[in-house]
mmCIF file with all atom_site columns, C-alpha atoms in Angstrom:
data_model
loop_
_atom_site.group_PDB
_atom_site.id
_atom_site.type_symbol
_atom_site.label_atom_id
_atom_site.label_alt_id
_atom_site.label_comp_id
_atom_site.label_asym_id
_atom_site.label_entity_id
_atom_site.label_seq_id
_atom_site.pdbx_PDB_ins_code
_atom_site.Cartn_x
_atom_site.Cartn_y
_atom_site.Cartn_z
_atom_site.occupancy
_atom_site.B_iso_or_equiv
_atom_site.pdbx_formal_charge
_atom_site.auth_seq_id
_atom_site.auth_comp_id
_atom_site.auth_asym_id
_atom_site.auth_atom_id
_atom_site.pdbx_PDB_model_num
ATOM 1  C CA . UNK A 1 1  ? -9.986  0.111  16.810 1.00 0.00 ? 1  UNK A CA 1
ATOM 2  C CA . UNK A 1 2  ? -12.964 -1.749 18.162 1.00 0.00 ? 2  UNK A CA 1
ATOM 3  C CA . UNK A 1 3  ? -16.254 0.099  19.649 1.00 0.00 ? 3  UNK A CA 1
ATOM 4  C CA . UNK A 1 4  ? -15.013 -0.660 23.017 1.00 0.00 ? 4  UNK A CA 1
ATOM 5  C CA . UNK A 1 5  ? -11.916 1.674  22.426 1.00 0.00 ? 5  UNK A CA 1
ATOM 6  C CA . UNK A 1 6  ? -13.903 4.735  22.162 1.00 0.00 ? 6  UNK A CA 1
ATOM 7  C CA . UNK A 1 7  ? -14.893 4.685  25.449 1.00 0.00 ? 7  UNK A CA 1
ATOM 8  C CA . UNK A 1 8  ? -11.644 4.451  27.202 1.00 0.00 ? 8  UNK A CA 1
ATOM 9  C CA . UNK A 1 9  ? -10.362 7.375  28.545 1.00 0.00 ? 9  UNK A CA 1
ATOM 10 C CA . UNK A 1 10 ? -7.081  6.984  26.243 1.00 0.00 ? 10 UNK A CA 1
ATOM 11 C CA . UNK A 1 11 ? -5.689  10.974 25.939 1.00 0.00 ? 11 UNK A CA 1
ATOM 12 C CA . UNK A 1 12 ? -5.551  10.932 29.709 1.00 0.00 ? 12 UNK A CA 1
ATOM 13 C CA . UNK A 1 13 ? -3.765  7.629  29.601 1.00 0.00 ? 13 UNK A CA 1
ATOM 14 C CA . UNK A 1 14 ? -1.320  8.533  27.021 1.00 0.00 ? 14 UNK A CA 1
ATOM 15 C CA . UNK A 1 15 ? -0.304  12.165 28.929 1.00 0.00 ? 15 UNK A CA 1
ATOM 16 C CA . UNK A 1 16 ? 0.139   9.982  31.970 1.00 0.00 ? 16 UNK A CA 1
ATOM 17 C CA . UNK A 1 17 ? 2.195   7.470  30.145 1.00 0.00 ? 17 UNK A CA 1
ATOM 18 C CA . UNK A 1 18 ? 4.086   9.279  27.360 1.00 0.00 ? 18 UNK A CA 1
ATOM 19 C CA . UNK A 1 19 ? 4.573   12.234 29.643 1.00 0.00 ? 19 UNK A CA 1
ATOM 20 C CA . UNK A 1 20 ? 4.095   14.142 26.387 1.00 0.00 ? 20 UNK A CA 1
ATOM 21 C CA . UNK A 1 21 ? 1.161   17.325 25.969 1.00 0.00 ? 21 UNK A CA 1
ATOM 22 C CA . UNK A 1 22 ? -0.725  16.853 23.311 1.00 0.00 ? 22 UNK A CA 1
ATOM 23 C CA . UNK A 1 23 ? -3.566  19.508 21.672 1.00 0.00 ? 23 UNK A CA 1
ATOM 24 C CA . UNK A 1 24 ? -6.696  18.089 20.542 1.00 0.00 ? 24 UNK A CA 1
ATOM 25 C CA . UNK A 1 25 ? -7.785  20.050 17.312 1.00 0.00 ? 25 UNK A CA 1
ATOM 26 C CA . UNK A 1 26 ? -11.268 18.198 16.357 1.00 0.00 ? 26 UNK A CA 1
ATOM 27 C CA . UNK A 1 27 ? -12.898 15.217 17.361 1.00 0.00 ? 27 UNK A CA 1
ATOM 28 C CA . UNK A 1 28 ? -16.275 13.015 16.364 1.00 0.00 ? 28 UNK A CA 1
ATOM 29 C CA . UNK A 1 29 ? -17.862 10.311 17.777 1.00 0.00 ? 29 UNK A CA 1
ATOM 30 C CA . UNK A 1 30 ? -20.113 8.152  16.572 1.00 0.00 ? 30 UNK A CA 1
ATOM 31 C CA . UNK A 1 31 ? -22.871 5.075  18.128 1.00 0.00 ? 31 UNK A CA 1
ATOM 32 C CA . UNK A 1 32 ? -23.172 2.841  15.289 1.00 0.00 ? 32 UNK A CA 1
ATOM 33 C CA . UNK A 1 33 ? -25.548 -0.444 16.426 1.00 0.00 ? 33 UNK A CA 1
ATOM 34 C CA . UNK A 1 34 ? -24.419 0.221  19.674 1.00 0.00 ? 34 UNK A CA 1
ATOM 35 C CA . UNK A 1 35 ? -20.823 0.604  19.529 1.00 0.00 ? 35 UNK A CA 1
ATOM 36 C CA . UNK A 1 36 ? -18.876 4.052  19.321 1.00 0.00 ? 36 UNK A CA 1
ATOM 37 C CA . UNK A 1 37 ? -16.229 4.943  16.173 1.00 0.00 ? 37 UNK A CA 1
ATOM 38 C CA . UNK A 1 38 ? -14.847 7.847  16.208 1.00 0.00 ? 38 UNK A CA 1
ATOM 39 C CA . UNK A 1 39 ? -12.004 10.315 14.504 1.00 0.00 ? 39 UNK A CA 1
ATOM 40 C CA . UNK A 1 40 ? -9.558  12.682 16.513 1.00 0.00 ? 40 UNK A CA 1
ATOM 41 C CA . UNK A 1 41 ? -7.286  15.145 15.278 1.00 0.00 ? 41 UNK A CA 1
ATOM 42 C CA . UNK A 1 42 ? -4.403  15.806 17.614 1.00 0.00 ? 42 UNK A CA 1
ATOM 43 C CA . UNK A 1 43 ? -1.354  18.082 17.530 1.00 0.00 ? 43 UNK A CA 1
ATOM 44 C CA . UNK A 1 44 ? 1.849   16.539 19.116 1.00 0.00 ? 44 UNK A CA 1
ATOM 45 C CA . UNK A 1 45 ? 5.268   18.306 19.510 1.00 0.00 ? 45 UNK A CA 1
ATOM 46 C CA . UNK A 1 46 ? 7.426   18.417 17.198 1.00 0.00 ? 46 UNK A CA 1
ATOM 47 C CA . UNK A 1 47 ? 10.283  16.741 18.428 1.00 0.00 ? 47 UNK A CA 1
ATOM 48 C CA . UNK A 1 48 ? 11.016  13.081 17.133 1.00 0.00 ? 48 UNK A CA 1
ATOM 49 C CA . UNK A 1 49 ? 10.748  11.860 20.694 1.00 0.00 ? 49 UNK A CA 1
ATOM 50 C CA . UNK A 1 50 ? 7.336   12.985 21.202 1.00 0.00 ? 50 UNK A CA 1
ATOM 51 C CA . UNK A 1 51 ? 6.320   11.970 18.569 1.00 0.00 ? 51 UNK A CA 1
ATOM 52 C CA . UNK A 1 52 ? 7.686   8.189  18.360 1.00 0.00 ? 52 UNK A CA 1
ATOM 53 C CA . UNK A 1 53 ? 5.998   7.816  21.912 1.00 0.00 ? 53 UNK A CA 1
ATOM 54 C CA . UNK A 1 54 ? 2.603   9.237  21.454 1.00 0.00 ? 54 UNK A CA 1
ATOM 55 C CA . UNK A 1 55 ? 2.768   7.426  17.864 1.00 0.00 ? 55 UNK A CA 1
ATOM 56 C CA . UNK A 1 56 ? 3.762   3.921  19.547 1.00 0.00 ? 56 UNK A CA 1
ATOM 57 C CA . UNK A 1 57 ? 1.554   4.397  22.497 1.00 0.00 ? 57 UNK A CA 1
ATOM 58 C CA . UNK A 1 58 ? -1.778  4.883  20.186 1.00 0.00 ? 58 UNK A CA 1
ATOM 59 C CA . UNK A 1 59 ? -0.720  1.912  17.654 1.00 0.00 ? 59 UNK A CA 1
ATOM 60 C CA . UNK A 1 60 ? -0.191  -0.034 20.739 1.00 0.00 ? 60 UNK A CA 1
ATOM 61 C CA . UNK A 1 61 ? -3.673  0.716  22.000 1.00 0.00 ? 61 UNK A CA 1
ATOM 62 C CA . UNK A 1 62 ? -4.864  -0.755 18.489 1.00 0.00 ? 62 UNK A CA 1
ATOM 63 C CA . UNK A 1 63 ? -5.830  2.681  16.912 1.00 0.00 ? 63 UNK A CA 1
ATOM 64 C CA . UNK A 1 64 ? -4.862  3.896  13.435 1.00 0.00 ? 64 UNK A CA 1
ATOM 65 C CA . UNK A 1 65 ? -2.780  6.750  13.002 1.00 0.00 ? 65 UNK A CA 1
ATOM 66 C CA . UNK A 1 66 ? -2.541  8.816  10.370 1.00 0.00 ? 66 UNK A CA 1
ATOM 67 C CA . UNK A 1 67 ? -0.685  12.261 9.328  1.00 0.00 ? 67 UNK A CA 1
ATOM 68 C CA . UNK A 1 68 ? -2.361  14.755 7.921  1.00 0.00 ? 68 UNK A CA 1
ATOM 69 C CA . UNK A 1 69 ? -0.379  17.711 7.808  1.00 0.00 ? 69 UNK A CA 1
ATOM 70 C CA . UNK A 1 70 ? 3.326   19.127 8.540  1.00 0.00 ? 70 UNK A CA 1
ATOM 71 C CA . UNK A 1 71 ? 4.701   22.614 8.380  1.00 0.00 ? 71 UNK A CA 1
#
């Protein structure tokens, strides 16, 4: 994702556009020569349609996603 990302309101976005809930767990953010990075860890439901949207929708959007943990 570029530094431009960070700033865009993207979690309200993605409720609004996945219809989906999703829990944020931790987040950082970062100005690096003037642009912001940052790292969020988000719990979605567990059902394969939630999941596939909120996945697609943040790929779309040009951010990485990665898993970190199942139960």
């Amino acid at each position: 994702m570029d530094g431009l990302s960070a700033s865009e309101s993207f979690i309200y976005d993605l409720i609004n556009k996945t219809r989906t809930k999703i829990n944020i767990l931790s987040s950082n953010i970062q100005s690096i020569e003037g642009k912001k990075f940052g790292q969020m860890v988000v719990e979605i439901p567990s059902d394969n349609n939630s999941q596939v949207n909120v996945i697609g929708y943040l790929k779309e959007k040009g951010i990485r996603v990665l898993e970190v943990g199942t139960e």
